Structure formats: structure tokens, C-alpha cells
Amino acid sequence: MLAIAVYANMNGIRSSRKIESACKRDINFMYLLEGKPAPDHSAIARFKQLHLAPCMKTLFAGMSLSLDGMSELSGEQIFIDGTKIESCANKYTFVWKKSVTKQMGKLMEKIPELFAEAAEDFDVRLDFPEGIRLRHMKRLRRRLKAYQKSMGIEFVHGSWKRKTSLQRLTKKLDEAIRRIKDYTKKLFIAGNRNSYSKTDRDATFMRMKEDAMKNGQLKPAYNIQFGVDAQYVVWVTEGPQPSDTTTLIPFLEDFEAHTGKKYPRIVADAGYESEENYLWLEGRGQEAYVKPANYETSKKRSVKKDIGRRENMAYAPEEDSYTCANGKKLTVTGTRRCKTKTGYVSEKTQYGCVDCKGCPRKAECIRAGTSKTPLEEQSKRFEVAKEFQEQREKALARITSPEGIELRVNRSIQAEGGVRADEGKPFLPPVPESRAKEHLGGSNAFGHGAQHDLPAPQDTSRQGSALFVPCDCGGLTSKQKGRMHVTDKVPVIFLRPFCVQFLHENVCVVIKI
């Protein structure tokens, strides 16, 4: 079953029904079945969902280790990049966590009125010293039902019939209980996310690069992270984070937990820059070749001439002060601690000028912004994260070195481009997270492990060649061997073009890793 799933994925066949049809009609699938009857589509779906998806990362890790054992990977640097792949779920199936929390808060404000009405009209009282909970509401409903039975009150149904106050109160209570259960379920599904899709609960609404209406519309998507070494996708993760900043640490931890490997150099773009990431990599002895977010803008002439920017002011480390273009000093006025979504706490030092009145260059130095204070009464202020600036300067020195420039050129090779173009559409099916992992893992491990059409490979000695492993090719004719451009070797399963062509033309060959 694994061979069938792998070969079907290599040929772009994802549907279990199409795989079943191929097993009955395609001679290559028949060969892999070894004379056994074709499996039912439901059996194929169960295998992929219950067996293949949970072990996909294990299979992926095994393939990465196999490549490393064959000296196909450098083992020195890993290029990390991410892309947002849209889910097939409808873009209007959104559930916003903030909206649910707001509606639940409004509902909880009305609940005490129901308890007060029950106590006043029907003498049904409950004690809740720690606040009203769902169990208290259910207990009140049971008390009201018992009161109805004891008084012999019969509830009527229909908009034309007059209902008693007890029935109206019971209906309000039932509706409140139903809504609280619904809101609680939605908050549980959302978890730490701010949104999710009703039809694809693992998808999170994000802003995509493909924005046809140019209005920043949010769409259900996954943030897919790829780790590439020597043009091989060695690891893939998916997550709900809308930005790449918070994905670096979980990606490397997940990769090392499954493979046991640790790359000494991490190469990534400006989207991964943060103080937390810098310090985390430095503490583990890994060099961060991360381009600073202000790298491109800092080279502009307008930025270099902006007297209001901290970078263009003279800094006195012994006094810990800055001097502006007018010769006035900006000293430390305080510190501020900021906590990120991941829980990391960063300390920022605040600087300010004592008196900026009468400064002839104030209009150039202070941006108007949205402050309601007149410009004449404002003073120059800014804050600096010293630890972050120190790490940024180290990263800038690394990426501008000859070795860093070479790594940046290599990083421009985007391995996820082939995955986004898989089957001609950059979508993930609306399936659970485990199925999404199976889809992505299969596409990369069995279909896009190597990108041979890329313009600047890391290892130029392998350009235009395939990855081969020695094995017994006895029984093949010289013509068949000639098609492979090598003698007594067969291509491994990582290379989609070679594997597919070889299996179609030589059905007698079994690929083994």
C-alpha cells in the first residue's frame, strides 16, 4: 500500500478513487500490487489518513538522513523560507476569536438577570460565590422544570399561543446555554489563533500575496516552512502563524527532534529577524545569516540624510546619549519591557531631549504623525532595543562578508515554488491538519525532493545530473541503461522526473531505498 501511495503521489494522483482506478487499469500499479487485487478506495483513504499521515514526518526524516548518509547534503547550512498556501475552504467561512469573545462577554452580562427573575417570580434561588458557571445555569433549568411539574404548568408551542412567564424564562435559559456551549466550542477550536475556517478548522485566515481586489482580504491558509540543503527539501512544517518570525524556533526544534541533526549556519530572509531568534540561535552555537529588515531601506539616500533617525545621530557610549543634528543631547529617560506573543520579554531604553524649543530643524527631525500636541511643544523621543541592535549589527557583518554574500545568492533559490505550482494551483485541500501534513510531506518527500530546473545550484558538480544509488541492474538492456546516463545504477525515489520516466519505460525495476 505504501508503494502505491508513493507512486501515485509521484504522478500527481491524490484522489483515492483515481488511485483505485489506476490500480485496475495502469500496468505500473498492477506491477506494484504483485498480483494482489486492487484495493478499494476507502481502504486507500483509511491507509493515507490513519497510517501514512501520522508517520509522514518519520518517513521524511528517514529520507533526509538517507541523503545525508549518501553525502548529498552539505550539512553546514540550511536555507529556511516560508510561503502561505491557501486552503480550498471558502473565504467567507471565517470565525473570529475576538468577535466570539465579545459576544460571549455580552451574553454573560445578561445571565444574572435570568437568575434574578427566577428568584423573584418563582422563588428558585442558587448560590454561586465564585461566579456564574454553565453548571449553575443547568441546575437552574432543572429547578425550573421541577417547579413546572409541581405546579402542573403546561408549556404551549406556536407563535399564536400565549406563553407563561415560566416558559419564556426557560426558553431564554435554554438559548443562553446553547450559545455558551457554541462559543466555548469555537474558542476551543481557535486555541491560540485569532481565527479559523468553519469548513477547514486547521486553516487560519491570513493576508495573501495574491490579492486580486487589492484590499488586503483575509483568506484561509497555512504558513508552510521549508528547510533546503543542496537543493533538497530536508524538512517541512505547517502552522497557523501569519508571519515567519515566530516559526523559526519551532521549525528547527521539530527538525532536530526527528532527525537529530543540527546545522551550524541558519540562512533566512528578513522575515525571520527578531531578538528572540537571534539570542536563541546564539545560545545554541548556531550562526544566524539573517538579512536585517532595514537592510534595503538603509542604503537609500533619503534615509541616510534623515536627521531624525537614530542611526544618523552621534552616539556617546560612555554617557549613553545621542547628539542630534542641532547639537543637543538625547539622554536616557527610562526603560520599557515588551512581551511578545511567544512570551519573550524584550527591554527597550527610552531616550529624549530635555528641550527642543526654538530648534530650527524640528520639522525635519520630528515627524508629525497622529499626535495632537502642536509641533512647537513636542520634544524628540525614541526608544532602542540595545540587545536587538547588537545582534542586528552582528548579522549585518555576517551577511556582508564574502561567505555571507555567497549564501545570500544561494538563498534566492526558492524551493517552495515547485510545491506552490503542484498540480497547477497553490491550494491545500480542506482536510484536517494530519491530512495536510500527509499532502505536504508526500509532495516534498516523493515528488519535489530535488529541484533540477533551478538556475544556481549549491553544488555545481551535480548540476544537470541525477541522484543515484548502486543496486543490481541485471536484466536491463544496454539501451535501457543508456536512458539512465549511468551504468548499474537506478534513480532513488526522491527524483520525480527520473523515477516516473524510468518506471513507465521499465516496469520490471523495483525502487528500493
Tab-separated table of N, CA and C in Angstrom, residues 281-375:
chain	number	residue	atom	x	y	z
A	281	LEU	N	19.463	31.330	18.678
A	281	LEU	CA	20.487	30.704	17.837
A	281	LEU	C	21.873	30.887	18.438
A	282	GLU	N	22.160	32.066	18.986
A	282	GLU	CA	23.468	32.316	19.587
A	282	GLU	C	23.691	31.424	20.802
A	283	GLY	N	22.646	31.199	21.586
A	283	GLY	CA	22.777	30.338	22.752
A	283	GLY	C	23.024	28.888	22.410
A	284	ARG	N	22.675	28.478	21.205
A	284	ARG	CA	22.904	27.098	20.765
A	284	ARG	C	24.146	26.956	19.901
A	285	GLY	N	24.900	28.038	19.751
A	285	GLY	CA	26.123	27.970	18.962
A	285	GLY	C	25.894	27.939	17.466
A	286	GLN	N	24.773	28.461	16.995
A	286	GLN	CA	24.472	28.492	15.567
A	286	GLN	C	24.577	29.928	15.058
A	287	GLU	N	25.160	30.079	13.879
A	287	GLU	CA	25.319	31.401	13.285
A	287	GLU	C	24.074	31.759	12.491
A	288	ALA	N	23.583	32.966	12.709
A	288	ALA	CA	22.366	33.423	12.040
A	288	ALA	C	22.735	34.307	10.855
A	289	TYR	N	22.542	33.784	9.661
A	289	TYR	CA	22.720	34.577	8.443
A	289	TYR	C	21.342	35.079	8.020
A	290	VAL	N	20.845	36.030	8.783
A	290	VAL	CA	19.510	36.589	8.567
A	290	VAL	C	19.660	38.038	8.116
A	291	LYS	N	19.078	38.355	6.978
A	291	LYS	CA	19.182	39.729	6.474
A	291	LYS	C	18.342	40.652	7.341
A	292	PRO	N	18.908	41.735	7.859
A	292	PRO	CA	18.120	42.680	8.664
A	292	PRO	C	16.951	43.253	7.877
A	293	ALA	N	15.886	43.539	8.586
A	293	ALA	CA	14.681	44.040	7.919
A	293	ALA	C	14.901	45.406	7.288
A	294	ASN	N	15.835	46.185	7.840
A	294	ASN	CA	16.091	47.532	7.306
A	294	ASN	C	17.285	47.557	6.362
A	295	TYR	N	17.712	46.408	5.873
A	295	TYR	CA	18.931	46.337	5.061
A	295	TYR	C	18.787	47.120	3.759
A	296	GLU	N	17.672	46.952	3.076
A	296	GLU	CA	17.476	47.627	1.791
A	296	GLU	C	17.189	49.112	1.981
A	297	THR	N	16.345	49.436	2.950
A	297	THR	CA	15.995	50.852	3.154
A	297	THR	C	17.175	51.663	3.669
A	298	SER	N	18.070	51.031	4.420
A	298	SER	CA	19.208	51.769	4.981
A	298	SER	C	20.179	52.235	3.905
A	299	LYS	N	20.100	51.670	2.717
A	299	LYS	CA	21.003	52.058	1.633
A	299	LYS	C	20.465	53.218	0.804
A	300	LYS	N	19.230	53.647	1.077
A	300	LYS	CA	18.644	54.744	0.312
A	300	LYS	C	19.232	56.083	0.754
A	301	ARG	N	19.356	56.988	-0.194
A	301	ARG	CA	19.935	58.294	0.094
A	301	ARG	C	19.048	59.095	1.042
A	302	SER	N	17.737	58.985	0.856
A	302	SER	CA	16.825	59.745	1.710
A	302	SER	C	16.916	59.303	3.162
A	303	VAL	N	17.154	58.015	3.379
A	303	VAL	CA	17.281	57.505	4.745
A	303	VAL	C	18.592	57.960	5.365
A	304	LYS	N	19.658	57.950	4.584
A	304	LYS	CA	20.956	58.364	5.109
A	304	LYS	C	20.984	59.848	5.475
A	305	LYS	N	20.151	60.645	4.823
A	305	LYS	CA	20.124	62.082	5.087
A	305	LYS	C	19.052	62.486	6.093
A	306	ASP	N	18.281	61.541	6.581
A	306	ASP	CA	17.209	61.843	7.532
A	306	ASP	C	17.814	62.112	8.906
A	307	ILE	N	17.788	63.363	9.349
A	307	ILE	CA	18.420	63.715	10.626
A	307	ILE	C	17.613	63.235	11.820
A	308	GLY	N	16.379	62.825	11.608
A	308	GLY	CA	15.551	62.370	12.715
A	308	GLY	C	15.745	60.912	13.064
A	309	ARG	N	16.486	60.171	12.247
A	309	ARG	CA	16.714	58.750	12.515
A	309	ARG	C	17.851	58.576	13.514
A	310	ARG	N	17.690	57.602	14.377
A	310	ARG	CA	18.701	57.342	15.402
A	310	ARG	C	20.039	56.975	14.780
A	311	GLU	N	20.026	56.234	13.668
A	311	GLU	CA	21.266	55.782	13.044
A	311	GLU	C	22.140	56.939	12.568
A	312	ASN	N	21.521	58.089	12.291
A	312	ASN	CA	22.280	59.233	11.785
A	312	ASN	C	22.701	60.201	12.886
A	313	MET	N	22.477	59.832	14.143
A	313	MET	CA	22.900	60.669	15.266
A	313	MET	C	24.182	60.119	15.874
A	314	ALA	N	25.000	61.005	16.406
A	314	ALA	CA	26.252	60.602	17.057
A	314	ALA	C	25.938	60.005	18.426
A	315	TYR	N	26.543	58.827	18.694
A	315	TYR	CA	26.281	58.133	19.966
A	315	TYR	C	27.520	58.177	20.840
A	316	ALA	N	27.330	58.519	22.108
A	316	ALA	CA	28.416	58.543	23.092
A	316	ALA	C	28.204	57.390	24.061
A	317	PRO	N	28.935	56.275	23.903
A	317	PRO	CA	28.688	55.107	24.767
A	317	PRO	C	29.006	55.348	26.233
A	318	GLU	N	30.004	56.222	26.523
A	318	GLU	CA	30.346	56.457	27.930
A	318	GLU	C	29.236	57.211	28.656
A	319	GLU	N	28.494	58.040	27.942
A	319	GLU	CA	27.380	58.769	28.548
A	319	GLU	C	26.037	58.124	28.244
A	320	ASP	N	26.039	57.180	27.326
A	320	ASP	CA	24.811	56.546	26.850
A	320	ASP	C	23.812	57.609	26.389
A	321	SER	N	24.274	58.430	25.449
A	321	SER	CA	23.431	59.510	24.947
A	321	SER	C	23.684	59.702	23.460
A	322	TYR	N	22.716	60.321	22.805
A	322	TYR	CA	22.819	60.645	21.380
A	322	TYR	C	22.857	62.162	21.230
A	323	THR	N	23.494	62.619	20.159
A	323	THR	CA	23.553	64.044	19.847
A	323	THR	C	22.896	64.277	18.500
A	324	CYS	N	21.914	65.167	18.474
A	324	CYS	CA	21.151	65.395	17.245
A	324	CYS	C	21.915	66.341	16.316
A	325	ALA	N	21.308	66.637	15.169
A	325	ALA	CA	21.962	67.485	14.165
A	325	ALA	C	22.124	68.919	14.641
A	326	ASN	N	21.334	69.326	15.626
A	326	ASN	CA	21.426	70.691	16.153
A	326	ASN	C	22.358	70.784	17.361
A	327	GLY	N	23.005	69.664	17.716
A	327	GLY	CA	23.968	69.676	18.807
A	327	GLY	C	23.385	69.437	20.178
A	328	LYS	N	22.111	69.106	20.282
A	328	LYS	CA	21.500	68.851	21.584
A	328	LYS	C	21.529	67.358	21.898
A	329	LYS	N	21.662	67.055	23.204
A	329	LYS	CA	21.788	65.668	23.621
A	329	LYS	C	20.435	65.055	23.958
A	330	LEU	N	20.342	63.755	23.628
A	330	LEU	CA	19.173	62.957	23.994
A	330	LEU	C	19.647	61.913	24.995
A	331	THR	N	19.227	62.031	26.230
A	331	THR	CA	19.671	61.147	27.301
A	331	THR	C	18.587	60.130	27.639
A	332	VAL	N	18.977	59.165	28.490
A	332	VAL	CA	18.047	58.102	28.887
A	332	VAL	C	16.974	58.676	29.805
A	333	THR	N	15.735	58.407	29.467
A	333	THR	CA	14.605	58.877	30.286
A	333	THR	C	13.874	57.732	30.979
A	334	GLY	N	14.173	56.490	30.602
A	334	GLY	CA	13.506	55.351	31.225
A	334	GLY	C	13.674	54.099	30.382
A	335	THR	N	13.080	53.018	30.842
A	335	THR	CA	13.103	51.743	30.120
A	335	THR	C	11.686	51.187	30.045
A	336	ARG	N	11.485	50.343	29.053
A	336	ARG	CA	10.175	49.729	28.864
A	336	ARG	C	10.367	48.268	28.498
A	337	ARG	N	9.571	47.410	29.096
A	337	ARG	CA	9.645	45.970	28.818
A	337	ARG	C	8.448	45.574	27.958
A	338	CYS	N	8.749	44.890	26.863
A	338	CYS	CA	7.718	44.456	25.918
A	338	CYS	C	7.685	42.932	25.887
A	339	LYS	N	6.487	42.371	25.897
A	339	LYS	CA	6.307	40.931	25.855
A	339	LYS	C	5.669	40.541	24.532
A	340	THR	N	6.299	39.617	23.811
A	340	THR	CA	5.783	39.180	22.521
A	340	THR	C	4.730	38.096	22.705
A	341	LYS	N	4.127	37.671	21.600
A	341	LYS	CA	3.113	36.625	21.661
A	341	LYS	C	3.684	35.291	22.114
A	342	THR	N	4.972	35.075	21.879
A	342	THR	CA	5.606	33.826	22.292
A	342	THR	C	6.028	33.843	23.754
A	343	GLY	N	5.869	34.974	24.428
A	343	GLY	CA	6.242	35.076	25.833
A	343	GLY	C	7.614	35.677	26.074
A	344	TYR	N	8.338	35.997	25.013
A	344	TYR	CA	9.676	36.581	25.180
A	344	TYR	C	9.550	38.041	25.610
A	345	VAL	N	10.378	38.439	26.577
A	345	VAL	CA	10.352	39.802	27.113
A	345	VAL	C	11.584	40.551	26.618
A	346	SER	N	11.356	41.662	25.949
A	346	SER	CA	12.435	42.497	25.427
A	346	SER	C	12.444	43.826	26.174
A	347	GLU	N	13.638	44.309	26.462
A	347	GLU	CA	13.787	45.580	27.175
A	347	GLU	C	14.231	46.672	26.212
A	348	LYS	N	13.527	47.786	26.228
A	348	LYS	CA	13.841	48.909	25.353
A	348	LYS	C	14.188	50.132	26.197
A	349	THR	N	15.266	50.801	25.810
A	349	THR	CA	15.710	52.011	26.504
A	349	THR	C	15.123	53.233	25.810
A	350	GLN	N	14.542	54.115	26.589
A	350	GLN	CA	13.901	55.311	26.041
A	350	GLN	C	14.838	56.513	26.166
A	351	TYR	N	14.953	57.256	25.068
A	351	TYR	CA	15.789	58.455	25.029
A	351	TYR	C	14.908	59.662	24.704
A	352	GLY	N	15.300	60.820	25.226
A	352	GLY	CA	14.549	62.037	24.949
A	352	GLY	C	15.402	63.277	25.128
A	353	CYS	N	15.022	64.326	24.432
A	353	CYS	CA	15.712	65.612	24.546
A	353	CYS	C	15.001	66.465	25.602
A	354	VAL	N	15.776	67.144	26.438
A	354	VAL	CA	15.192	67.943	27.513
A	354	VAL	C	14.408	69.121	26.959
A	355	ASP	N	14.962	69.776	25.978
A	355	ASP	CA	14.299	70.979	25.452
A	355	ASP	C	14.588	71.100	23.960
A	356	CYS	N	13.518	71.042	23.177
A	356	CYS	CA	13.647	71.206	21.732
A	356	CYS	C	13.023	72.513	21.255
A	357	LYS	N	12.681	73.391	22.186
A	357	LYS	CA	12.022	74.633	21.797
A	357	LYS	C	12.997	75.528	21.029
A	358	GLY	N	12.490	76.115	19.984
A	358	GLY	CA	13.297	77.032	19.190
A	358	GLY	C	14.259	76.363	18.246
A	359	CYS	N	14.204	75.045	18.123
A	359	CYS	CA	15.114	74.336	17.214
A	359	CYS	C	14.706	74.625	15.767
A	360	PRO	N	15.622	75.124	14.936
A	360	PRO	CA	15.256	75.455	13.550
A	360	PRO	C	15.026	74.227	12.674
A	361	ARG	N	15.477	73.050	13.124
A	361	ARG	CA	15.363	71.840	12.303
A	361	ARG	C	14.350	70.854	12.886
A	362	LYS	N	13.466	71.362	13.716
A	362	LYS	CA	12.493	70.476	14.368
A	362	LYS	C	11.575	69.813	13.351
A	363	ALA	N	11.160	70.537	12.330
A	363	ALA	CA	10.250	69.972	11.329
A	363	ALA	C	10.893	68.812	10.583
A	364	GLU	N	12.230	68.841	10.409
A	364	GLU	CA	12.933	67.752	9.737
A	364	GLU	C	13.171	66.580	10.680
A	365	CYS	N	13.278	66.873	11.957
A	365	CYS	CA	13.664	65.848	12.942
A	365	CYS	C	12.466	65.089	13.496
A	366	ILE	N	11.380	65.791	13.799
A	366	ILE	CA	10.214	65.176	14.434
A	366	ILE	C	9.114	64.995	13.402
A	367	ARG	N	8.635	63.781	13.290
A	367	ARG	CA	7.531	63.505	12.378
A	367	ARG	C	6.220	63.898	13.056
A	368	ALA	N	5.337	64.493	12.287
A	368	ALA	CA	4.066	64.957	12.858
A	368	ALA	C	3.240	63.791	13.367
A	369	GLY	N	3.088	62.760	12.561
A	369	GLY	CA	2.331	61.584	12.973
A	369	GLY	C	0.890	61.917	13.290
A	370	THR	N	0.360	61.249	14.310
A	370	THR	CA	-1.037	61.465	14.718
A	370	THR	C	-1.146	62.206	16.047
A	371	SER	N	-0.035	62.753	16.523
A	371	SER	CA	-0.044	63.447	17.811
A	371	SER	C	-0.863	64.731	17.714
A	372	LYS	N	-1.674	64.963	18.754
A	372	LYS	CA	-2.487	66.179	18.807
A	372	LYS	C	-1.722	67.354	19.412
A	373	THR	N	-0.536	67.068	19.967
A	373	THR	CA	0.277	68.141	20.538
A	373	THR	C	0.912	68.957	19.417
A	374	PRO	N	0.850	70.255	19.480
A	374	PRO	CA	1.476	71.086	18.438
A	374	PRO	C	2.965	70.797	18.321
A	375	LEU	N	3.492	70.926	17.115
A	375	LEU	CA	4.898	70.628	16.867
A	375	LEU	C	5.816	71.489	17.726
